[in-house]
CSV table of C-alpha atoms and ligand atoms in Angstrom, one decimal:
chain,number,residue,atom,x,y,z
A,1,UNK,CA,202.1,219.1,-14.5
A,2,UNK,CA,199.7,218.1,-17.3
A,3,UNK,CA,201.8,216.1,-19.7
A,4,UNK,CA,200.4,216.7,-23.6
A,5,UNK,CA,201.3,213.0,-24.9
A,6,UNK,CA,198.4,211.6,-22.0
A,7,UNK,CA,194.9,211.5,-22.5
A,8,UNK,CA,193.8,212.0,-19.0
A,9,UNK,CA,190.1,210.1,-18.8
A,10,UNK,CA,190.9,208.7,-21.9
A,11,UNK,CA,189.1,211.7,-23.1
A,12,UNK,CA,188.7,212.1,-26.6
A,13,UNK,CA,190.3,208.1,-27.1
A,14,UNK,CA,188.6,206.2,-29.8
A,15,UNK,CA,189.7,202.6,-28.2
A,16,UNK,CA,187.9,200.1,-30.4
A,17,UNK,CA,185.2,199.5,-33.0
A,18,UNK,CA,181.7,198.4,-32.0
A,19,UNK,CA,178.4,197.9,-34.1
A,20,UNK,CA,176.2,198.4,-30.8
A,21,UNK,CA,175.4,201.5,-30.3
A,22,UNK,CA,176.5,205.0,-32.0
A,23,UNK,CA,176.6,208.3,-29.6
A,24,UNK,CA,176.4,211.4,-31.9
A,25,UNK,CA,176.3,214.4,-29.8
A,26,UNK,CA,176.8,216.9,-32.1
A,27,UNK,CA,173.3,215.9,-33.0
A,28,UNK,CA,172.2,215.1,-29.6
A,29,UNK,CA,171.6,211.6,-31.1
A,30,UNK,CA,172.0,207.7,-29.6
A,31,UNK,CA,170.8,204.9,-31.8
A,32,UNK,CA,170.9,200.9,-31.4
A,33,UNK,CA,171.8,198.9,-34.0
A,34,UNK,CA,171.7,202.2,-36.5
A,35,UNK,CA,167.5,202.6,-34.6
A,36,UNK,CA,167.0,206.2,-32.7
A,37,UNK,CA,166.1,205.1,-29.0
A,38,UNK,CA,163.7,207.6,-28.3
A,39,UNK,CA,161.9,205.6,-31.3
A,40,UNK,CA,162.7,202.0,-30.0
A,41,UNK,CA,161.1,203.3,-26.8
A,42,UNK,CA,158.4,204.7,-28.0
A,43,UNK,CA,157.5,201.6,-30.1
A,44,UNK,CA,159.2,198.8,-28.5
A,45,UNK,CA,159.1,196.7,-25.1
A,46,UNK,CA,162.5,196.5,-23.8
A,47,UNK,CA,162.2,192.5,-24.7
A,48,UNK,CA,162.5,193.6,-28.5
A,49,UNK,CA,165.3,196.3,-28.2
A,50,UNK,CA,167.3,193.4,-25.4
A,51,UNK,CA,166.8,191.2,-28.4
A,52,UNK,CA,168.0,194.1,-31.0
A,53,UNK,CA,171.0,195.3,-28.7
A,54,UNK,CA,172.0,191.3,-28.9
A,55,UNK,CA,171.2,190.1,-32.3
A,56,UNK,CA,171.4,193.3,-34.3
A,57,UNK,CA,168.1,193.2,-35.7
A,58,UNK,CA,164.3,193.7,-34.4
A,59,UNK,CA,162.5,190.4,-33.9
A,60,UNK,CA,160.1,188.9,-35.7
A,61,UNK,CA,156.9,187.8,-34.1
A,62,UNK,CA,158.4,184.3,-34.1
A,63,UNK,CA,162.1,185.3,-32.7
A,64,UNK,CA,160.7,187.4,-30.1
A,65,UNK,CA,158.7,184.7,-28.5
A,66,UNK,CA,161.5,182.1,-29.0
A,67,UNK,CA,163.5,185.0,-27.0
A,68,UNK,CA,161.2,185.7,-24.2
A,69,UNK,CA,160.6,181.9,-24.0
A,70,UNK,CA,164.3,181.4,-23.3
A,71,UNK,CA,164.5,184.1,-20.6
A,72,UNK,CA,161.5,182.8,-18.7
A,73,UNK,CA,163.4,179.7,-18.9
A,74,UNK,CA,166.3,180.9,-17.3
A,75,UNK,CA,163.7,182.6,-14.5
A,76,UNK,CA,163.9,181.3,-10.7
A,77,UNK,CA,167.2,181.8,-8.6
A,78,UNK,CA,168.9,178.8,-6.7
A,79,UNK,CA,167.8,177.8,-3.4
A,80,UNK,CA,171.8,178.1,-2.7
A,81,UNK,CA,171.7,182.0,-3.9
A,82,UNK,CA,168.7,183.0,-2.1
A,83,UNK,CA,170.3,181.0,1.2
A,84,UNK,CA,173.2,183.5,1.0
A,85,UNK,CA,171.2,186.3,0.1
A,86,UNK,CA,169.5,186.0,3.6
A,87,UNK,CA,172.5,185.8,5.0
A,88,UNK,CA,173.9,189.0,3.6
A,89,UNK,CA,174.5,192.4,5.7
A,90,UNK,CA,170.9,194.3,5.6
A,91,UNK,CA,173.5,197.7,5.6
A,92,UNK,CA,175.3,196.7,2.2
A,93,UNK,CA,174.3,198.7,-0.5
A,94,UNK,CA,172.0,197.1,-3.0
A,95,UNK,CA,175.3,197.5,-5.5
A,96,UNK,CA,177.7,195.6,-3.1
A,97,UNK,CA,174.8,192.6,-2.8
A,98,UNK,CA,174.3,192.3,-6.3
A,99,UNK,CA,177.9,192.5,-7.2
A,100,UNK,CA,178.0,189.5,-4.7
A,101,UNK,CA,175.1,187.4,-6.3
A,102,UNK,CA,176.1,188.4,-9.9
A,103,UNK,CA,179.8,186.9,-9.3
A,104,UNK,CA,177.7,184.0,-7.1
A,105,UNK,CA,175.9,183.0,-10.5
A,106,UNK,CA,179.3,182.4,-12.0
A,107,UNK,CA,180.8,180.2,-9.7
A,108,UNK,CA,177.0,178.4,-10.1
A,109,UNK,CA,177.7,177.8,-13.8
A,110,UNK,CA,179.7,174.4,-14.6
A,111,UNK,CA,180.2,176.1,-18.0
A,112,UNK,CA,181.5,179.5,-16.4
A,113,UNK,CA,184.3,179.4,-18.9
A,114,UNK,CA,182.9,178.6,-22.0
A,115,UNK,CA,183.1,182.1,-24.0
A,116,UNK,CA,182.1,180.1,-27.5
A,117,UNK,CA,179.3,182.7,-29.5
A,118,UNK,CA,176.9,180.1,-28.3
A,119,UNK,CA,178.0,180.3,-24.4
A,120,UNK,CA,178.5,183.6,-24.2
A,121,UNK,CA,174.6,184.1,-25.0
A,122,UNK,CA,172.8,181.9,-22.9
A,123,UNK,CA,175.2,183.2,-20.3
A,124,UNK,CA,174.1,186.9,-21.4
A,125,UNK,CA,170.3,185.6,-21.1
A,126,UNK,CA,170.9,184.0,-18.0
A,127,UNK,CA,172.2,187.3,-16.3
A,128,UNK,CA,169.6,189.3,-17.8
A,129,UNK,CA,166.7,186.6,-16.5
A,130,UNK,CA,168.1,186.5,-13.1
A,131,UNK,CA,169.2,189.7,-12.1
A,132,UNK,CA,165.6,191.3,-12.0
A,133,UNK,CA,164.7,188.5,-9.1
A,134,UNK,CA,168.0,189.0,-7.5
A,135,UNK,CA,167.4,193.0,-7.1
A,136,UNK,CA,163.6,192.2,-6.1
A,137,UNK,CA,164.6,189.4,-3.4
A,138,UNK,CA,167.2,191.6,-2.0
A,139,UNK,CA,164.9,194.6,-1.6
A,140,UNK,CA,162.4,192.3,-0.1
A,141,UNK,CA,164.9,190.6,2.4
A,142,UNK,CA,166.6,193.7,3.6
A,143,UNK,CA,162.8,194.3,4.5
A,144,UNK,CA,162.2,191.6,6.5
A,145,UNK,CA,159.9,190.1,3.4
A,146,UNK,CA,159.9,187.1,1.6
A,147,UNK,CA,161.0,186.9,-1.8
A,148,UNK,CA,158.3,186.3,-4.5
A,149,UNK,CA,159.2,184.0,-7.0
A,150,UNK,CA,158.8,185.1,-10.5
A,151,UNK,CA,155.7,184.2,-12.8
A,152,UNK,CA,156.2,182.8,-16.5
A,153,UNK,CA,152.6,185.1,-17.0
A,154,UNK,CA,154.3,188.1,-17.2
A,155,UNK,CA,156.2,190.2,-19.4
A,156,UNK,CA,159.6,191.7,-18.6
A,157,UNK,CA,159.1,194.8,-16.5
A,158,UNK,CA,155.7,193.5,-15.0
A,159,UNK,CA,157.0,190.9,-13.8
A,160,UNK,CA,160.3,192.6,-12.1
A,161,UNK,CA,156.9,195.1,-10.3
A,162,UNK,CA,155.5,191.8,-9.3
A,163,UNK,CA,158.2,190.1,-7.9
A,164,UNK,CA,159.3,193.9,-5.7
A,165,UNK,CA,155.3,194.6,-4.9
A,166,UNK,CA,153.8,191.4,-5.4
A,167,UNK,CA,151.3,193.4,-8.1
A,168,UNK,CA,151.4,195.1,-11.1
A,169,UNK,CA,151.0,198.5,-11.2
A,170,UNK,CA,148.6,201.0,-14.1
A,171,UNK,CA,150.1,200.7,-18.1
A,172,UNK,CA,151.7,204.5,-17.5
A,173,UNK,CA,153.5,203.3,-14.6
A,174,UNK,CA,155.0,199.9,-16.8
A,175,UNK,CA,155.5,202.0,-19.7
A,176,UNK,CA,157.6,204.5,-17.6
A,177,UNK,CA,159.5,202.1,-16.1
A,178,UNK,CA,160.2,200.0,-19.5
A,179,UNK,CA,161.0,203.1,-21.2
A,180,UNK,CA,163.7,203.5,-19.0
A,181,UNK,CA,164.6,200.1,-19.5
A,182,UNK,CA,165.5,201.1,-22.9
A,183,UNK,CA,167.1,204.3,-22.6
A,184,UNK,CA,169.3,202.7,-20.2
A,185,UNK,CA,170.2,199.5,-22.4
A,186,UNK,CA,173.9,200.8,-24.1
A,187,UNK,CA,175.8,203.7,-24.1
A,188,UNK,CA,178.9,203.0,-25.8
A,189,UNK,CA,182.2,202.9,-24.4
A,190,UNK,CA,180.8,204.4,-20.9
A,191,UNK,CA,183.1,203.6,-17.9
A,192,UNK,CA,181.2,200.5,-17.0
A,193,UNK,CA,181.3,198.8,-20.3
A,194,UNK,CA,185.0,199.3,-20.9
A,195,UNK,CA,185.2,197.9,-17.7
A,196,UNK,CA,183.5,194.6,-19.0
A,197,UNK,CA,185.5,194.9,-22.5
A,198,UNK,CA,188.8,195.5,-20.4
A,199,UNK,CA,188.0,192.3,-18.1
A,200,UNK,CA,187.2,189.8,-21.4
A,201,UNK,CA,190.3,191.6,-22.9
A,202,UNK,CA,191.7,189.0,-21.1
A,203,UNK,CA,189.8,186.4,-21.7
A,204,UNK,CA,188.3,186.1,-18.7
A,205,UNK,CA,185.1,185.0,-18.5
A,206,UNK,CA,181.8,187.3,-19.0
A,207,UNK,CA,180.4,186.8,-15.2
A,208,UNK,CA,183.2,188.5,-14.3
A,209,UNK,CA,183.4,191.1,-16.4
A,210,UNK,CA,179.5,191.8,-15.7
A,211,UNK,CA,180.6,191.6,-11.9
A,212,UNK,CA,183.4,194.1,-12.4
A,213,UNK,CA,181.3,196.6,-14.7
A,214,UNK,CA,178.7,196.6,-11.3
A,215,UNK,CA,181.4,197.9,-9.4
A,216,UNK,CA,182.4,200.6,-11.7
A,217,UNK,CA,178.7,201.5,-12.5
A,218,UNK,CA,178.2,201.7,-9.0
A,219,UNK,CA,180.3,205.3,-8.7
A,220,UNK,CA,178.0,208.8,-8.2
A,221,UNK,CA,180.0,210.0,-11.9
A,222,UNK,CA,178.8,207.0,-13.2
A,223,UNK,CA,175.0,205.4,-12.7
A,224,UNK,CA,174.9,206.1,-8.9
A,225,UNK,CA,174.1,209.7,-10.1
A,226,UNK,CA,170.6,208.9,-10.4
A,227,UNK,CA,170.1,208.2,-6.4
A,228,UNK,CA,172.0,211.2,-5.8
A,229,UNK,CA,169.3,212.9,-8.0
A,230,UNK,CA,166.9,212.2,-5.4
A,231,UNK,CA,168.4,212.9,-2.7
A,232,UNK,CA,169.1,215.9,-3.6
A,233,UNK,CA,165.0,216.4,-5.0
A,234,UNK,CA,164.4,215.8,-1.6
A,235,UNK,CA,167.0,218.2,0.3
A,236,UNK,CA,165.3,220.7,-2.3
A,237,UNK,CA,161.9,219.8,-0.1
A,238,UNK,CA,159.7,221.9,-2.3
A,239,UNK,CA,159.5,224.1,-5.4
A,240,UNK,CA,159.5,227.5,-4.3
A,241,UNK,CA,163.0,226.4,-2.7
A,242,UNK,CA,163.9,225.4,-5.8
A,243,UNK,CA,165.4,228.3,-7.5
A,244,UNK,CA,167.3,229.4,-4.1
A,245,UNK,CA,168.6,226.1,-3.6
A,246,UNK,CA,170.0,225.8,-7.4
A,247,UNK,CA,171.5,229.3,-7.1
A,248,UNK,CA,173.1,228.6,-3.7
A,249,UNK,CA,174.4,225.2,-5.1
A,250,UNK,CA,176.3,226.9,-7.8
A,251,UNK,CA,177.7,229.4,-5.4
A,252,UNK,CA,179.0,227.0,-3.7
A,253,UNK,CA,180.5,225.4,-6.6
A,254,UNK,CA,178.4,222.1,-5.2
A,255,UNK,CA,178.8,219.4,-8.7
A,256,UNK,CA,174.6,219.2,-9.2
A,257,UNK,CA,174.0,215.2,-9.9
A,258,UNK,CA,171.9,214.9,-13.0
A,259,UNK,CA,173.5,217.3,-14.9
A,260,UNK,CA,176.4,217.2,-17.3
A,261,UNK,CA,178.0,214.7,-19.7
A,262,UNK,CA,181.0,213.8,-20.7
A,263,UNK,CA,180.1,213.5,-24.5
A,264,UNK,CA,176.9,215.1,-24.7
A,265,UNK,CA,177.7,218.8,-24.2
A,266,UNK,CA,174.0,220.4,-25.2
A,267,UNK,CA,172.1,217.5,-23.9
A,268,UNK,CA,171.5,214.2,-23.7
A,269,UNK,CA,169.9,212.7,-26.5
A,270,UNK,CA,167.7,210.3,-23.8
A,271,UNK,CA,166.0,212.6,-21.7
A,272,UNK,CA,163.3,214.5,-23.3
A,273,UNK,CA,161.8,210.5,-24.2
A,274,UNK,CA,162.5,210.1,-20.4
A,275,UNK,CA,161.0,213.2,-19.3
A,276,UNK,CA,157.7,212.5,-21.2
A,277,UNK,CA,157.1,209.3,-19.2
A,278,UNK,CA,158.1,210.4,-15.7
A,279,UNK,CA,155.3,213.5,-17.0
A,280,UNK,CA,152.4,211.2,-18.0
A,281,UNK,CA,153.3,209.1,-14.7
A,282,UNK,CA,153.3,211.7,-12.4
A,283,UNK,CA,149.9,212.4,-14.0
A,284,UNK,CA,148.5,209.2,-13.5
A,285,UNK,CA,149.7,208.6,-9.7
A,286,UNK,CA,148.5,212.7,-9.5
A,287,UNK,CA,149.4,212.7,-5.8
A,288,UNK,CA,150.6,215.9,-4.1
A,289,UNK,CA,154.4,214.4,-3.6
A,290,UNK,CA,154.3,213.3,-7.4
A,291,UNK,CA,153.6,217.1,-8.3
A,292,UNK,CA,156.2,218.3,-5.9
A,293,UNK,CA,159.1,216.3,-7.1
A,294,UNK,CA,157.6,217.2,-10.5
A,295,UNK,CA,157.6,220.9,-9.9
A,296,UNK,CA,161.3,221.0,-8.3
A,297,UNK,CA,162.8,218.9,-11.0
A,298,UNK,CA,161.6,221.7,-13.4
A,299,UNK,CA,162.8,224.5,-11.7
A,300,UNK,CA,166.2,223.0,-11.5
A,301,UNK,CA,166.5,222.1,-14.5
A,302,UNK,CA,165.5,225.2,-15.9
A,303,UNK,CA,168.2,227.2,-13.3
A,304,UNK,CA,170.8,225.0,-14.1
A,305,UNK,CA,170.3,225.3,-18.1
A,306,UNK,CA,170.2,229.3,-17.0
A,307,UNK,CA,172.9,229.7,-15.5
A,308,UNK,CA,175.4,227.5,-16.9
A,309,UNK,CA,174.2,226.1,-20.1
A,310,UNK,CA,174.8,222.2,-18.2
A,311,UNK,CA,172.0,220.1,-19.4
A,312,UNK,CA,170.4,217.4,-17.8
A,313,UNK,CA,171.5,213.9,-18.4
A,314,UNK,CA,169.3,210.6,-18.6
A,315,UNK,CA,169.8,209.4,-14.0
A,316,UNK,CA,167.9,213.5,-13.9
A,317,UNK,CA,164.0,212.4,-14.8
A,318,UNK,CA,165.3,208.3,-14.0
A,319,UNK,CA,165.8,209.1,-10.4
A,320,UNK,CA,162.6,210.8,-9.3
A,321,UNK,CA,160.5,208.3,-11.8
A,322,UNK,CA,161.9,205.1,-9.9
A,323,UNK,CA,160.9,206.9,-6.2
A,324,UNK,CA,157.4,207.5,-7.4
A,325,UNK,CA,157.0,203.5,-9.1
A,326,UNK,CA,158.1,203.0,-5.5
A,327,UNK,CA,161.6,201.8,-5.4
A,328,UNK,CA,163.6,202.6,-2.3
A,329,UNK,CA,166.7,205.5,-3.3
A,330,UNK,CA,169.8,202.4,-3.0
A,331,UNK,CA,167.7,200.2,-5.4
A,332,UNK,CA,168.0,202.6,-8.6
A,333,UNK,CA,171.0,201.9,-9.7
A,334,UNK,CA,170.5,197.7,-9.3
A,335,UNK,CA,167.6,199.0,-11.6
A,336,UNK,CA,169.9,200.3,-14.0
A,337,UNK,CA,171.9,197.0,-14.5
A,338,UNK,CA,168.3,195.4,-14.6
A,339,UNK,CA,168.6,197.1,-18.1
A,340,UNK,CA,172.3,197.6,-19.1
A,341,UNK,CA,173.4,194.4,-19.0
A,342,UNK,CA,172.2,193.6,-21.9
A,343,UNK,CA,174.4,196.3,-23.4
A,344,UNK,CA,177.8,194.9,-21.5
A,345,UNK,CA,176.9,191.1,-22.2
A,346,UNK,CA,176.9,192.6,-26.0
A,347,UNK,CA,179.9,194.3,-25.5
A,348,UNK,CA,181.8,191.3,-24.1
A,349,UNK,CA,180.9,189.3,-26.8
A,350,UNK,CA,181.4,192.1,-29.5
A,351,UNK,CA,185.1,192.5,-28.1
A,352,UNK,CA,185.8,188.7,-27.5
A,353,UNK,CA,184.8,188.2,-31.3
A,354,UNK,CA,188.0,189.9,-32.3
A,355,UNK,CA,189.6,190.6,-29.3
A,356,UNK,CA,192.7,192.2,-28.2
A,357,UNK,CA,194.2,192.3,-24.4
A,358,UNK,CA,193.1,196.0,-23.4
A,359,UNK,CA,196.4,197.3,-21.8
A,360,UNK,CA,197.2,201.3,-22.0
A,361,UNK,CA,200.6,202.8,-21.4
A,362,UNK,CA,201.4,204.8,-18.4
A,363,UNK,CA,203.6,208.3,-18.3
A,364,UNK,CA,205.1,207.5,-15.0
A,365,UNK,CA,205.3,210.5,-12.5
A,366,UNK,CA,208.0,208.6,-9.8
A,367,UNK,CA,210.9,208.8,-8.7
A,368,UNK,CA,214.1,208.1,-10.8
A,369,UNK,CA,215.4,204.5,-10.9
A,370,UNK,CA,217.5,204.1,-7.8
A,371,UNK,CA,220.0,201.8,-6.2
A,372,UNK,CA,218.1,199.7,-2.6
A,373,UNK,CA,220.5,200.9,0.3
A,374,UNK,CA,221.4,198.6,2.8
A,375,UNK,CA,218.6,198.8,5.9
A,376,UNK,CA,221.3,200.2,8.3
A,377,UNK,CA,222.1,203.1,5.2
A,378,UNK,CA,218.4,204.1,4.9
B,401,LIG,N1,177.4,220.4,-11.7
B,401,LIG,C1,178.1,221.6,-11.7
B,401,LIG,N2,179.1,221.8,-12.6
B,401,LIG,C2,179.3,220.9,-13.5
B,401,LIG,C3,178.6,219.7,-13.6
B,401,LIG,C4,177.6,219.5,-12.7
B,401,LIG,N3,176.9,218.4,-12.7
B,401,LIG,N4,179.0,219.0,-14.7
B,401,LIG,C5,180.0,219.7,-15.2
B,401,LIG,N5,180.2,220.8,-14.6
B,401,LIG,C6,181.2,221.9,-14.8
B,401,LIG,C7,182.5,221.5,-14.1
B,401,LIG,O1,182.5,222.1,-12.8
B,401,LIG,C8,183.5,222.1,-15.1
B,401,LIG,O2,183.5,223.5,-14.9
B,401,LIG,P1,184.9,224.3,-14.9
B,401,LIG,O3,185.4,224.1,-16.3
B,401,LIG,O4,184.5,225.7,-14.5
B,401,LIG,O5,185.8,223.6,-13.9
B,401,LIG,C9,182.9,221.9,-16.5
B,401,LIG,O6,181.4,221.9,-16.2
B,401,LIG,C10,183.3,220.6,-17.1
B,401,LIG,O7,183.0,219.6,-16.3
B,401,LIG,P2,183.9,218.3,-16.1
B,401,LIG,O8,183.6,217.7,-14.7
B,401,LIG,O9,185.3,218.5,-16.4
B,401,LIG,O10,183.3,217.3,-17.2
B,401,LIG,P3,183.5,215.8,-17.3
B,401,LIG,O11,183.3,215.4,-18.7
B,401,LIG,O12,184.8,215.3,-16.7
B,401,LIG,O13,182.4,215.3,-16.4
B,401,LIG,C11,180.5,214.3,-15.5
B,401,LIG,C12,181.2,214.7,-16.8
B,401,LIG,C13,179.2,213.5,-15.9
B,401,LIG,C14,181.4,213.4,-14.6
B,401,LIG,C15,180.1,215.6,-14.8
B,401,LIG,O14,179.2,216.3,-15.6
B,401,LIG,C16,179.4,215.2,-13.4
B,401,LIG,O15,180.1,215.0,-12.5
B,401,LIG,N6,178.0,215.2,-13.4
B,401,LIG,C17,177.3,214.9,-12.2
B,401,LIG,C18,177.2,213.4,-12.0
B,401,LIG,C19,176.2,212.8,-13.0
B,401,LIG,O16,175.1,213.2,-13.2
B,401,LIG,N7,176.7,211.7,-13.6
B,401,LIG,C20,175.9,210.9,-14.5
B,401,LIG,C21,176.5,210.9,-15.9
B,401,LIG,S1,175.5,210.2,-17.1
């Protein structure tokens, strides 16, 4: 029986301060350093709002290429890494494998455990240089290909295309994927990120905190929702199944990936910015497939909102937008830490700046404290 005292989910638990990022769903609003994000992605490149989410303030001219001089500096994995990246099992998800190489990067760094302000960021920079090339190499491994190296010529999100496809693809198709970038940056005390704040709780160091939030971001509830989305786009198989299939779904009481949120209640803040790129992308590749999975994403959407007032959330126009750039299903939600950890590495070191060991209390359930009976007496 529910007991009133817990808060199951820590639902409703304000757990800590943080200057990141403010979630306002009673306005349907998410901002970054006090900045909307549909603005920052309309008028930023992810570089600027990485640099934001970490220093609190948009970059000069000057600070944002002392910034994206320091990442392309940190560019190029070890010969050691990509060694054991060959070596890993081709049927691993892409989350298990860059769990693996995330944690690897630690164990790498001499100065693993030095969680000074100054440590902590050129950790944080490290991370977010290196774990675009590690989700490129291990797509291109687990498909028999060579990795490609990355390219100081290149900005941010190009460059993660070029290192996957060995080219760049058309502006819409960058400015898509860079949007996403940024609408997937920070999110506040999601389950991931207190993961990462609960690990540094204890002063731990921040590789493993990042390798620990992987594993929870890895969960369908969590960021795997948006390959579910398109799995399920494609089990839909076309538009005038759509409706039917929606319908049917609920029926069935089937939980519909891409839907729902546990703050947002009428709709998440991100999406509509999201939804605008996937639209102008889909009308740029103009192929019949890009219309389908455009078409059937409308027609759920619209079914779902219908019939039970459950709004999309940001993995609903993600998902389908990553399949048509032409990322393989497993690889979306390595995509999503391509992006987010520049909101954990800020967490880590927002909650090691003033930090107190995370550590809830438990209403325990069990049996009654009890005498141990001899072996021969149980
Ligand atoms: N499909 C169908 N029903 C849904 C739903 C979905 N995606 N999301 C919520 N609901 C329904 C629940 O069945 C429940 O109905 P009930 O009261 O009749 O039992 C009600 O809405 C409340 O949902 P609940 O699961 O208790 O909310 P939550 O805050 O615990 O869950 C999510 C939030 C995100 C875990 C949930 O909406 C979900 O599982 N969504 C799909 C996965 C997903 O897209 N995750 C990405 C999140 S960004």
């Amino acid at each position: 029986m529910a007991n009133e005292d817990v808060k199951y989910g820590l639902a409703g638990v304000m757990a800590d301060d943080t200057a990141v990022s403010k979630v306002m769903p009673e306005i349907n609003s998410l901002t970054y350093r006090g900045y909307k994000v549909q603005d920052l992605a309309t008028a930023c490149r992810f570089e600027e709002t990485a640099y934001l989410i970490w220093n609190g303030d948009l970059p000069t001219q000057s600070q944002l290429d002392a910034f994206n001089a320091a990442e392309k500096k940190e560019r190029g994995l070890s010969a050691d890494l990509l060694d054991v990246m060959g070596k890993f099992n081709k049927r691993a998800h892409p989350m298990d494998t860059l769990r693996t190489a995330v944690s690897f990067l630690g164990q790498e760094d001499d100065t693993t455990d030095d969680s000074s302000p100054e440590g902590l960021m050129a950790k944080s920079i490290r991370m977010y240089a290196k774990i675009p090339e590690i989700v490129a190499a291990d797509f291109r491994l687990r498909n028999g290909k060579k990795p490609i190296p990355p390219t100081d010529d290149l900005a941010f999100s190009e460059n993660f295309f070029h290192m996957c496809f060995g080219e760049v693809p058309a502006p819409e198709i960058i400015k898509c994927f860079d949007v996403s970038m940024t609408l997937y940056a920070e999110h506040s005390f999601n389950a991931s990120t207190f993961t990462a704040r609960t690990i540094a709780s204890s002063t731990s160091d921040i590789y493993s905190a990042v390798t620990g939030a992987i594993g929870s971001l890895k969960g369908p509830l969590h960021g795997g929702a948006n390959e579910a989305v398109m799995h399920m786009l494609t089990e839909v198989g076309a538009p005038e199944k759509a409706e039917e299939w929606m319908l049917t779904a609920l029926k069935e009481k089937r939980k519909i990936m891409g839907f729902g949120h546990r703050v947002y209640r009428s709709g998440d803040s991100r999406v509509p910015t999201m939804t605008d790129a996937y639209e102008k992308m889909v009308n740029v590749i103009g192929t019949d497939e890009a219309k389908k999975f455009w078409e059937i994403s409308r027609i759920l959407d619209k079914t779902m909102v219908d019939q039970k007032g459950i709004y999309p959330n940001l993995d609903f126009p993600a998902g389908p937008a990553y399949y048509l750039m032409g990322f393989e299903i497993p690889m979306f939600t390595p995509i999503f830490v391509v992006s987010r950890i520049t909101g954990w590495t800020a967490h880590v070191i927002e909650q090691l700046a003033d930090n107190k060991l995370i550590r809830p209390l438990s209403n325990y359930t069990g049996a009654a404290q009890r005498d141990v009976p001899a072996i021969g007496a149980r």
